[in-house]
Amino acid sequence: MSSTPRFPRPLRPGDRIGVTSPSAGVAGAATQRIEFCVDWLRQRGYDVVVGECMDGTGLTSAPAEQRAAELTRMLADPDIHCVVPPWGGETAIDLVDLIDYDALAGAEPTWLVGYSDLSTVLLPITTRLGWATLHGDNLADTPYAVPDGLLHWLDLASGDGPFVQRDSGVVTDWWRFEEDPRATEWKQVGTSRWEVEGGGSLDVSGRLIGGCTETIGHLAGTPYGDVRAWAETLDGPTVVYLESCEEDAVNTCRFLHAMRLAGWFDRAEALLVGSTRAPDHPDLKQREAVLDAVGRLDLPIVWDLEIGHVPPHLPLVNGALARVVVDGDVREITQTLA
């Protein structure tokens, strides 16, 4: 039996957005930034509610059971139409088996938005529940203006699509909270272009799935990261996207081999790889790590998309039907939420 992912309804003015920290909380100079981001959403007509799991004095915002319960409650609440964390963290993996999937299965889908450690939660919400999830800015980055070619995550969450995004051509960076907690313009620090491995062109389509390599890589081979089983329910292929935050190339290589062995790429038409500042190993570069694990699959690879820890951010919807075209001066991805 094939299935189509379930898409949350588009956000509307006046809708309620829940803020909770499934991983790291908020403290110190970051507090002023998050307060500004909440106000930024409210000024755009959204009713923002902030949960109790926001404490930033430790590794996580609260015990795993409490974080899972608050996330489940927000996602199941019919009055909340979107949930977004302040940012990622380190150990969201500790709550993936504590989420009440049975309760959520009986609820209407809610947008869950974010990246980095939140990828660890986005993945099972899509693969186990069939809900589309949105790999885009966390709350702390939400006020940043979007460069030409890209869309804001709110554009995807509030629109009907199709959504076309093109290579922005820029590499940016954040303003430190101590410098400007109200920043809305990225620092431009360089240029970049999407590139097909080996040259040539590419035109592929499939359902999107992916996230941060060093967080979701630990889910490969578990019931919470069974991409192969999820892909087998689809009527068509997948397009996998991955990005690395900070692990050196050897660990990137290990994660990707684990994903390969768990069947993550069995139905993939292409692999999209985000730009990274993660370090190379003396004997292995980041690109070589990807090729070591995936190169043997004869799978097209597109490098340097804006999909992770090197901003700006190109939001992708897990479960969306995507067409990726890289041909001459055309570098674009079109997402259809159907």
mmCIF file of C-alpha atoms in Angstrom:
data_model
loop_
_atom_site.group_PDB
_atom_site.id
_atom_site.type_symbol
_atom_site.label_atom_id
_atom_site.label_comp_id
_atom_site.label_asym_id
_atom_site.label_seq_id
_atom_site.Cartn_x
_atom_site.Cartn_y
_atom_site.Cartn_z
ATOM 1 C CA MET A 1 0.000 0.000 0.000
ATOM 2 C CA SER A 2 1.375 3.410 -0.962
ATOM 3 C CA SER A 3 0.703 6.484 1.110
ATOM 4 C CA THR A 4 0.975 10.234 0.714
ATOM 5 C CA PRO A 5 2.380 12.339 3.552
ATOM 6 C CA ARG A 6 -0.172 14.370 5.506
ATOM 7 C CA PHE A 7 0.395 18.110 5.259
ATOM 8 C CA PRO A 8 -0.675 20.568 7.954
ATOM 9 C CA ARG A 9 -3.089 23.211 6.757
ATOM 10 C CA PRO A 10 -1.500 26.559 5.831
ATOM 11 C CA LEU A 11 -0.880 29.007 8.643
ATOM 12 C CA ARG A 12 -3.261 31.979 8.751
ATOM 13 C CA PRO A 13 -3.120 35.363 10.474
ATOM 14 C CA GLY A 14 -4.136 34.927 14.093
ATOM 15 C CA ASP A 15 -3.019 31.299 14.298
ATOM 16 C CA ARG A 16 -1.263 30.178 17.439
ATOM 17 C CA ILE A 17 2.414 29.183 17.312
ATOM 18 C CA GLY A 18 3.897 27.211 20.195
ATOM 19 C CA VAL A 19 7.487 27.708 21.326
ATOM 20 C CA THR A 20 9.175 24.926 23.278
ATOM 21 C CA SER A 21 12.703 23.543 23.604
ATOM 22 C CA PRO A 22 12.866 19.808 22.863
ATOM 23 C CA SER A 23 16.629 20.105 23.303
ATOM 24 C CA ALA A 24 18.592 23.150 24.544
ATOM 25 C CA GLY A 25 16.914 25.984 26.419
ATOM 26 C CA VAL A 26 17.541 29.708 26.682
ATOM 27 C CA ALA A 27 19.770 31.654 29.076
ATOM 28 C CA GLY A 28 22.047 34.680 29.271
ATOM 29 C CA ALA A 29 22.381 36.970 26.263
ATOM 30 C CA ALA A 30 20.209 34.616 24.212
ATOM 31 C CA THR A 31 17.149 35.510 26.274
ATOM 32 C CA GLN A 32 16.877 38.960 24.722
ATOM 33 C CA ARG A 33 17.173 37.465 21.230
ATOM 34 C CA ILE A 34 14.379 34.958 21.787
ATOM 35 C CA GLU A 35 12.133 37.622 23.303
ATOM 36 C CA PHE A 36 12.716 39.741 20.196
ATOM 37 C CA CYS A 37 11.896 36.767 17.921
ATOM 38 C CA VAL A 38 8.650 36.055 19.775
ATOM 39 C CA ASP A 39 7.653 39.722 19.422
ATOM 40 C CA TRP A 40 8.625 39.591 15.731
ATOM 41 C CA LEU A 41 6.111 36.781 15.147
ATOM 42 C CA ARG A 42 3.439 38.557 17.162
ATOM 43 C CA GLN A 43 3.895 41.706 15.119
ATOM 44 C CA ARG A 44 3.100 39.606 12.043
ATOM 45 C CA GLY A 45 -0.244 38.613 13.481
ATOM 46 C CA TYR A 46 0.528 35.290 15.148
ATOM 47 C CA ASP A 47 -0.576 34.342 18.646
ATOM 48 C CA VAL A 48 2.625 32.995 20.211
ATOM 49 C CA VAL A 49 2.573 30.874 23.374
ATOM 50 C CA VAL A 50 5.816 29.940 25.142
ATOM 51 C CA GLY A 51 5.997 26.627 26.987
ATOM 52 C CA GLU A 52 7.587 25.743 30.300
ATOM 53 C CA CYS A 53 10.493 23.784 28.790
ATOM 54 C CA MET A 54 12.786 26.725 28.072
ATOM 55 C CA ASP A 55 15.422 26.639 30.845
ATOM 56 C CA GLY A 56 18.897 27.163 29.448
ATOM 57 C CA THR A 57 20.985 26.566 32.553
ATOM 58 C CA GLY A 58 21.737 22.939 31.671
ATOM 59 C CA LEU A 59 22.310 20.736 28.639
ATOM 60 C CA THR A 60 18.567 20.433 28.033
ATOM 61 C CA SER A 61 15.610 22.633 28.897
ATOM 62 C CA ALA A 62 13.992 20.029 31.193
ATOM 63 C CA PRO A 63 13.994 16.264 31.843
ATOM 64 C CA ALA A 64 13.305 14.196 28.728
ATOM 65 C CA GLU A 65 9.862 13.085 29.902
ATOM 66 C CA GLN A 66 8.778 16.680 30.476
ATOM 67 C CA ARG A 67 10.118 17.874 27.127
ATOM 68 C CA ALA A 68 8.418 15.015 25.275
ATOM 69 C CA ALA A 69 5.119 15.646 27.076
ATOM 70 C CA GLU A 70 5.123 19.371 26.278
ATOM 71 C CA LEU A 71 6.008 18.757 22.640
ATOM 72 C CA THR A 72 3.287 16.116 22.339
ATOM 73 C CA ARG A 73 0.747 18.420 23.988
ATOM 74 C CA MET A 74 1.538 21.300 21.649
ATOM 75 C CA LEU A 75 1.464 19.124 18.527
ATOM 76 C CA ALA A 76 -1.855 17.552 19.557
ATOM 77 C CA ASP A 77 -3.516 20.836 20.598
ATOM 78 C CA PRO A 78 -6.035 21.800 17.883
ATOM 79 C CA ASP A 79 -5.533 25.466 18.745
ATOM 80 C CA ILE A 80 -1.786 25.338 17.990
ATOM 81 C CA HIS A 81 -0.964 25.201 14.279
ATOM 82 C CA CYS A 82 2.830 25.408 14.385
ATOM 83 C CA VAL A 83 5.591 24.534 16.871
ATOM 84 C CA VAL A 84 9.107 25.952 16.658
ATOM 85 C CA PRO A 85 12.087 25.642 19.051
ATOM 86 C CA PRO A 86 14.428 28.498 19.970
ATOM 87 C CA TRP A 87 17.267 26.480 18.353
ATOM 88 C CA GLY A 88 18.766 22.996 18.399
ATOM 89 C CA GLY A 89 21.060 21.526 21.022
ATOM 90 C CA GLU A 90 22.770 18.224 21.660
ATOM 91 C CA THR A 91 20.570 15.366 22.902
ATOM 92 C CA ALA A 92 17.039 15.523 21.502
ATOM 93 C CA ILE A 93 17.534 11.825 20.785
ATOM 94 C CA ASP A 94 16.634 11.194 24.434
ATOM 95 C CA LEU A 95 12.957 11.974 23.823
ATOM 96 C CA VAL A 96 12.166 10.360 20.452
ATOM 97 C CA ASP A 97 10.835 7.214 22.143
ATOM 98 C CA LEU A 98 8.892 9.236 24.732
ATOM 99 C CA ILE A 99 6.719 11.165 22.275
ATOM 100 C CA ASP A 100 3.127 9.870 22.364
ATOM 101 C CA TYR A 101 2.794 8.872 18.715
ATOM 102 C CA ASP A 102 -0.566 7.191 19.367
ATOM 103 C CA ALA A 103 -2.016 10.467 20.636
ATOM 104 C CA LEU A 104 -0.616 12.350 17.649
ATOM 105 C CA ALA A 105 -1.896 9.760 15.171
ATOM 106 C CA GLY A 106 -5.440 10.811 16.076
ATOM 107 C CA ALA A 107 -4.706 14.534 15.720
ATOM 108 C CA GLU A 108 -4.618 16.781 12.690
ATOM 109 C CA PRO A 109 -1.030 17.443 11.523
ATOM 110 C CA THR A 110 0.702 20.494 12.994
ATOM 111 C CA TRP A 111 3.701 22.227 11.474
ATOM 112 C CA LEU A 112 6.911 21.336 13.317
ATOM 113 C CA VAL A 113 9.702 23.653 12.183
ATOM 114 C CA GLY A 114 13.451 23.800 12.818
ATOM 115 C CA TYR A 115 16.814 22.256 12.044
ATOM 116 C CA SER A 116 20.015 21.093 13.750
ATOM 117 C CA ASP A 117 19.136 18.889 16.755
ATOM 118 C CA LEU A 118 15.440 19.280 15.957
ATOM 119 C CA SER A 119 16.130 17.117 12.892
ATOM 120 C CA THR A 120 16.199 14.254 15.391
ATOM 121 C CA VAL A 121 12.512 14.913 16.073
ATOM 122 C CA LEU A 122 11.403 15.981 12.593
ATOM 123 C CA LEU A 123 12.494 12.640 11.145
ATOM 124 C CA PRO A 124 10.325 10.264 13.225
ATOM 125 C CA ILE A 125 7.355 12.632 13.088
ATOM 126 C CA THR A 126 7.490 12.199 9.317
ATOM 127 C CA THR A 127 8.518 8.546 9.033
ATOM 128 C CA ARG A 128 6.340 7.187 11.882
ATOM 129 C CA LEU A 129 3.305 9.475 11.696
ATOM 130 C CA GLY A 130 3.391 10.411 8.043
ATOM 131 C CA TRP A 131 3.222 14.133 8.917
ATOM 132 C CA ALA A 132 5.149 16.532 6.735
ATOM 133 C CA THR A 133 7.689 18.503 8.798
ATOM 134 C CA LEU A 134 9.595 21.653 7.917
ATOM 135 C CA HIS A 135 13.395 21.727 7.978
ATOM 136 C CA GLY A 136 13.929 25.486 8.188
ATOM 137 C CA ASP A 137 15.018 28.263 10.507
ATOM 138 C CA ASN A 138 14.724 27.827 14.241
ATOM 139 C CA LEU A 139 13.078 30.687 16.124
ATOM 140 C CA ALA A 140 16.373 32.510 16.743
ATOM 141 C CA ASP A 141 16.941 32.861 12.980
ATOM 142 C CA THR A 142 13.334 33.521 11.965
ATOM 143 C CA PRO A 143 13.587 37.353 11.792
ATOM 144 C CA TYR A 144 16.500 37.300 9.347
ATOM 145 C CA ALA A 145 15.600 38.638 5.884
ATOM 146 C CA VAL A 146 15.672 36.052 3.117
ATOM 147 C CA PRO A 147 18.193 36.531 0.269
ATOM 148 C CA ASP A 148 16.992 36.621 -3.325
ATOM 149 C CA GLY A 149 16.084 33.180 -4.605
ATOM 150 C CA LEU A 150 15.110 31.663 -1.257
ATOM 151 C CA LEU A 151 11.848 31.640 0.688
ATOM 152 C CA HIS A 152 11.148 32.107 4.376
ATOM 153 C CA TRP A 153 9.850 29.062 6.238
ATOM 154 C CA LEU A 154 6.672 31.040 6.920
ATOM 155 C CA ASP A 155 6.151 31.268 3.141
ATOM 156 C CA LEU A 156 6.029 27.486 2.916
ATOM 157 C CA ALA A 157 3.978 26.996 6.079
ATOM 158 C CA SER A 158 1.383 29.602 5.078
ATOM 159 C CA GLY A 159 1.132 29.066 1.331
ATOM 160 C CA ASP A 160 -0.332 26.558 -1.096
ATOM 161 C CA GLY A 161 2.635 26.224 -3.440
ATOM 162 C CA PRO A 162 4.245 25.052 -5.570
ATOM 163 C CA PHE A 163 7.275 26.696 -3.959
ATOM 164 C CA VAL A 164 10.240 27.487 -6.184
ATOM 165 C CA GLN A 165 13.624 28.333 -4.672
ATOM 166 C CA ARG A 166 16.865 29.059 -6.466
ATOM 167 C CA ASP A 167 20.512 29.060 -5.509
ATOM 168 C CA SER A 168 21.055 32.318 -3.602
ATOM 169 C CA GLY A 169 24.751 32.410 -4.468
ATOM 170 C CA VAL A 170 25.694 33.790 -1.051
ATOM 171 C CA VAL A 171 27.241 32.513 2.173
ATOM 172 C CA THR A 172 26.283 34.385 5.331
ATOM 173 C CA ASP A 173 26.839 34.325 9.081
ATOM 174 C CA TRP A 174 24.992 35.228 12.275
ATOM 175 C CA TRP A 175 25.371 38.309 14.420
ATOM 176 C CA ARG A 176 26.332 37.336 17.942
ATOM 177 C CA PHE A 177 23.549 38.036 20.416
ATOM 178 C CA GLU A 178 25.907 40.273 22.377
ATOM 179 C CA GLU A 179 26.504 42.327 19.216
ATOM 180 C CA ASP A 180 22.906 42.769 18.118
ATOM 181 C CA PRO A 181 20.062 40.730 19.639
ATOM 182 C CA ARG A 182 17.638 42.365 17.188
ATOM 183 C CA ALA A 183 19.522 41.564 13.985
ATOM 184 C CA THR A 184 17.403 41.001 10.874
ATOM 185 C CA GLU A 185 20.060 41.124 8.129
ATOM 186 C CA TRP A 186 22.609 38.348 7.650
ATOM 187 C CA LYS A 187 26.320 39.094 7.487
ATOM 188 C CA GLN A 188 27.425 38.216 3.955
ATOM 189 C CA VAL A 189 30.801 36.473 4.159
ATOM 190 C CA GLY A 190 31.203 34.771 0.792
ATOM 191 C CA THR A 191 29.693 33.277 -2.331
ATOM 192 C CA SER A 192 28.767 29.739 -3.307
ATOM 193 C CA ARG A 193 27.014 27.769 -6.041
ATOM 194 C CA TRP A 194 25.245 24.436 -6.170
ATOM 195 C CA GLU A 195 27.381 21.930 -8.010
ATOM 196 C CA VAL A 196 26.685 18.467 -9.413
ATOM 197 C CA GLU A 197 29.366 15.942 -8.536
ATOM 198 C CA GLY A 198 31.386 15.211 -11.643
ATOM 199 C CA GLY A 199 29.835 18.102 -13.555
ATOM 200 C CA GLY A 200 26.959 17.946 -15.969
ATOM 201 C CA SER A 201 23.270 18.516 -15.312
ATOM 202 C CA LEU A 202 20.557 17.017 -13.172
ATOM 203 C CA ASP A 203 16.743 16.874 -13.271
ATOM 204 C CA VAL A 204 15.204 14.552 -10.661
ATOM 205 C CA SER A 205 12.043 14.310 -8.586
ATOM 206 C CA GLY A 206 11.120 12.571 -5.351
ATOM 207 C CA ARG A 207 9.812 12.948 -1.811
ATOM 208 C CA LEU A 208 12.170 14.899 0.432
ATOM 209 C CA ILE A 209 13.640 13.424 3.592
ATOM 210 C CA GLY A 210 16.749 14.337 5.561
ATOM 211 C CA GLY A 211 18.315 16.631 8.136
ATOM 212 C CA CYS A 212 21.491 17.069 10.173
ATOM 213 C CA THR A 213 23.841 14.140 9.593
ATOM 214 C CA GLU A 214 25.304 13.901 13.092
ATOM 215 C CA THR A 215 21.913 13.916 14.823
ATOM 216 C CA ILE A 216 19.730 11.809 12.543
ATOM 217 C CA GLY A 217 22.631 9.498 11.753
ATOM 218 C CA HIS A 218 22.176 7.973 15.204
ATOM 219 C CA LEU A 219 18.598 7.041 14.289
ATOM 220 C CA ALA A 220 19.607 4.910 11.298
ATOM 221 C CA GLY A 221 18.638 1.301 11.889
ATOM 222 C CA THR A 222 16.160 2.170 14.672
ATOM 223 C CA PRO A 223 12.348 2.401 14.551
ATOM 224 C CA TYR A 224 12.736 6.191 14.740
ATOM 225 C CA GLY A 225 14.848 6.542 11.619
ATOM 226 C CA ASP A 226 13.580 3.793 9.338
ATOM 227 C CA VAL A 227 13.737 5.758 6.118
ATOM 228 C CA ARG A 228 13.779 2.593 4.021
ATOM 229 C CA ALA A 229 10.422 1.420 5.420
ATOM 230 C CA TRP A 230 8.929 4.906 5.010
ATOM 231 C CA ALA A 231 10.168 5.160 1.438
ATOM 232 C CA GLU A 232 8.630 1.805 0.591
ATOM 233 C CA THR A 233 5.180 3.199 1.445
ATOM 234 C CA LEU A 234 5.532 5.968 -1.122
ATOM 235 C CA ASP A 235 4.336 5.914 -4.696
ATOM 236 C CA GLY A 236 7.664 6.982 -6.146
ATOM 237 C CA PRO A 237 11.284 7.699 -5.232
ATOM 238 C CA THR A 238 12.884 9.966 -2.647
ATOM 239 C CA VAL A 239 15.375 12.825 -2.640
ATOM 240 C CA VAL A 240 17.601 12.705 0.448
ATOM 241 C CA TYR A 241 19.180 15.886 1.819
ATOM 242 C CA LEU A 242 21.893 16.009 4.490
ATOM 243 C CA GLU A 243 24.114 18.602 6.132
ATOM 244 C CA SER A 244 26.899 18.419 8.698
ATOM 245 C CA CYS A 245 27.382 20.797 11.608
ATOM 246 C CA GLU A 246 30.691 20.174 13.355
ATOM 247 C CA GLU A 247 31.778 16.535 13.230
ATOM 248 C CA ASP A 248 35.042 15.856 11.447
ATOM 249 C CA ALA A 249 35.052 14.022 8.140
ATOM 250 C CA VAL A 250 35.728 10.598 9.651
ATOM 251 C CA ASN A 251 32.556 10.752 11.732
ATOM 252 C CA THR A 252 30.605 12.112 8.761
ATOM 253 C CA CYS A 253 31.823 9.096 6.828
ATOM 254 C CA ARG A 254 30.703 6.704 9.584
ATOM 255 C CA PHE A 255 27.228 8.251 9.804
ATOM 256 C CA LEU A 256 26.724 8.078 6.063
ATOM 257 C CA HIS A 257 27.797 4.444 5.894
ATOM 258 C CA ALA A 258 25.320 3.647 8.671
ATOM 259 C CA MET A 259 22.583 5.362 6.690
ATOM 260 C CA ARG A 260 23.583 3.479 3.549
ATOM 261 C CA LEU A 261 23.560 0.134 5.368
ATOM 262 C CA ALA A 262 20.125 0.969 6.804
ATOM 263 C CA GLY A 263 18.728 1.527 3.315
ATOM 264 C CA TRP A 264 18.360 5.293 3.417
ATOM 265 C CA PHE A 265 19.375 5.672 -0.229
ATOM 266 C CA ASP A 266 17.684 2.573 -1.657
ATOM 267 C CA ARG A 267 14.909 4.563 -3.366
ATOM 268 C CA ALA A 268 16.751 7.879 -3.703
ATOM 269 C CA GLU A 269 17.054 9.736 -6.993
ATOM 270 C CA ALA A 270 19.674 12.141 -5.632
ATOM 271 C CA LEU A 271 21.505 13.290 -2.524
ATOM 272 C CA LEU A 272 21.540 17.011 -1.716
ATOM 273 C CA VAL A 273 24.449 18.052 0.513
ATOM 274 C CA GLY A 274 24.498 21.303 2.453
ATOM 275 C CA SER A 275 27.417 23.674 2.707
ATOM 276 C CA THR A 276 29.464 22.958 5.812
ATOM 277 C CA ARG A 277 32.164 24.415 8.020
ATOM 278 C CA ALA A 278 32.725 21.042 9.680
ATOM 279 C CA PRO A 279 36.422 20.157 9.825
ATOM 280 C CA ASP A 280 38.267 17.840 7.519
ATOM 281 C CA HIS A 281 40.400 14.976 8.858
ATOM 282 C CA PRO A 282 44.101 15.052 7.940
ATOM 283 C CA ASP A 283 43.480 12.111 5.620
ATOM 284 C CA LEU A 284 39.845 12.696 4.626
ATOM 285 C CA LYS A 285 37.937 15.784 3.489
ATOM 286 C CA GLN A 286 34.208 16.280 4.028
ATOM 287 C CA ARG A 287 33.381 15.722 0.365
ATOM 288 C CA GLU A 288 35.561 12.624 0.320
ATOM 289 C CA ALA A 289 33.633 11.306 3.314
ATOM 290 C CA VAL A 290 30.367 11.599 1.388
ATOM 291 C CA LEU A 291 31.848 9.964 -1.679
ATOM 292 C CA ASP A 292 33.359 7.128 0.361
ATOM 293 C CA ALA A 293 29.915 6.155 1.642
ATOM 294 C CA VAL A 294 27.603 7.145 -1.192
ATOM 295 C CA GLY A 295 29.856 7.198 -4.257
ATOM 296 C CA ARG A 296 29.560 3.447 -4.714
ATOM 297 C CA LEU A 297 25.781 3.796 -5.189
ATOM 298 C CA ASP A 298 25.971 5.685 -8.489
ATOM 299 C CA LEU A 299 23.682 8.265 -6.880
ATOM 300 C CA PRO A 300 23.744 11.853 -8.214
ATOM 301 C CA ILE A 301 25.065 14.306 -5.609
ATOM 302 C CA VAL A 302 24.463 18.058 -5.507
ATOM 303 C CA TRP A 303 26.869 20.024 -3.295
ATOM 304 C CA ASP A 304 26.590 23.225 -1.284
ATOM 305 C CA LEU A 305 22.882 23.810 -0.851
ATOM 306 C CA GLU A 306 21.781 26.339 1.801
ATOM 307 C CA ILE A 307 20.216 23.718 4.058
ATOM 308 C CA GLY A 308 21.971 23.753 7.385
ATOM 309 C CA HIS A 309 24.567 25.253 9.666
ATOM 310 C CA VAL A 310 25.998 27.585 7.033
ATOM 311 C CA PRO A 311 23.340 30.241 6.477
ATOM 312 C CA PRO A 312 21.257 31.494 4.760
ATOM 313 C CA HIS A 313 18.611 28.806 4.929
ATOM 314 C CA LEU A 314 16.624 27.118 2.192
ATOM 315 C CA PRO A 315 13.591 25.547 3.923
ATOM 316 C CA LEU A 316 12.671 22.010 2.856
ATOM 317 C CA VAL A 317 9.530 20.074 3.738
ATOM 318 C CA ASN A 318 10.027 16.434 4.669
ATOM 319 C CA GLY A 319 7.454 14.571 2.598
ATOM 320 C CA ALA A 320 7.057 17.245 -0.076
ATOM 321 C CA LEU A 321 7.322 16.212 -3.699
ATOM 322 C CA ALA A 322 10.422 17.994 -4.980
ATOM 323 C CA ARG A 323 11.913 18.539 -8.392
ATOM 324 C CA VAL A 324 15.593 19.480 -8.402
ATOM 325 C CA VAL A 325 17.114 20.975 -11.543
ATOM 326 C CA VAL A 326 20.770 21.918 -11.993
ATOM 327 C CA ASP A 327 21.418 22.700 -15.633
ATOM 328 C CA GLY A 328 23.640 25.545 -16.781
ATOM 329 C CA ASP A 329 22.492 28.712 -15.056
ATOM 330 C CA VAL A 330 19.367 27.009 -13.680
ATOM 331 C CA ARG A 331 19.766 25.828 -10.101
ATOM 332 C CA GLU A 332 16.390 25.410 -8.469
ATOM 333 C CA ILE A 333 14.182 23.208 -6.341
ATOM 334 C CA THR A 334 10.388 23.163 -6.577
ATOM 335 C CA GLN A 335 8.325 21.729 -3.727
ATOM 336 C CA THR A 336 4.701 20.631 -4.017
ATOM 337 C CA LEU A 337 2.762 19.901 -0.823
ATOM 338 C CA ALA A 338 0.571 17.153 -2.178
#
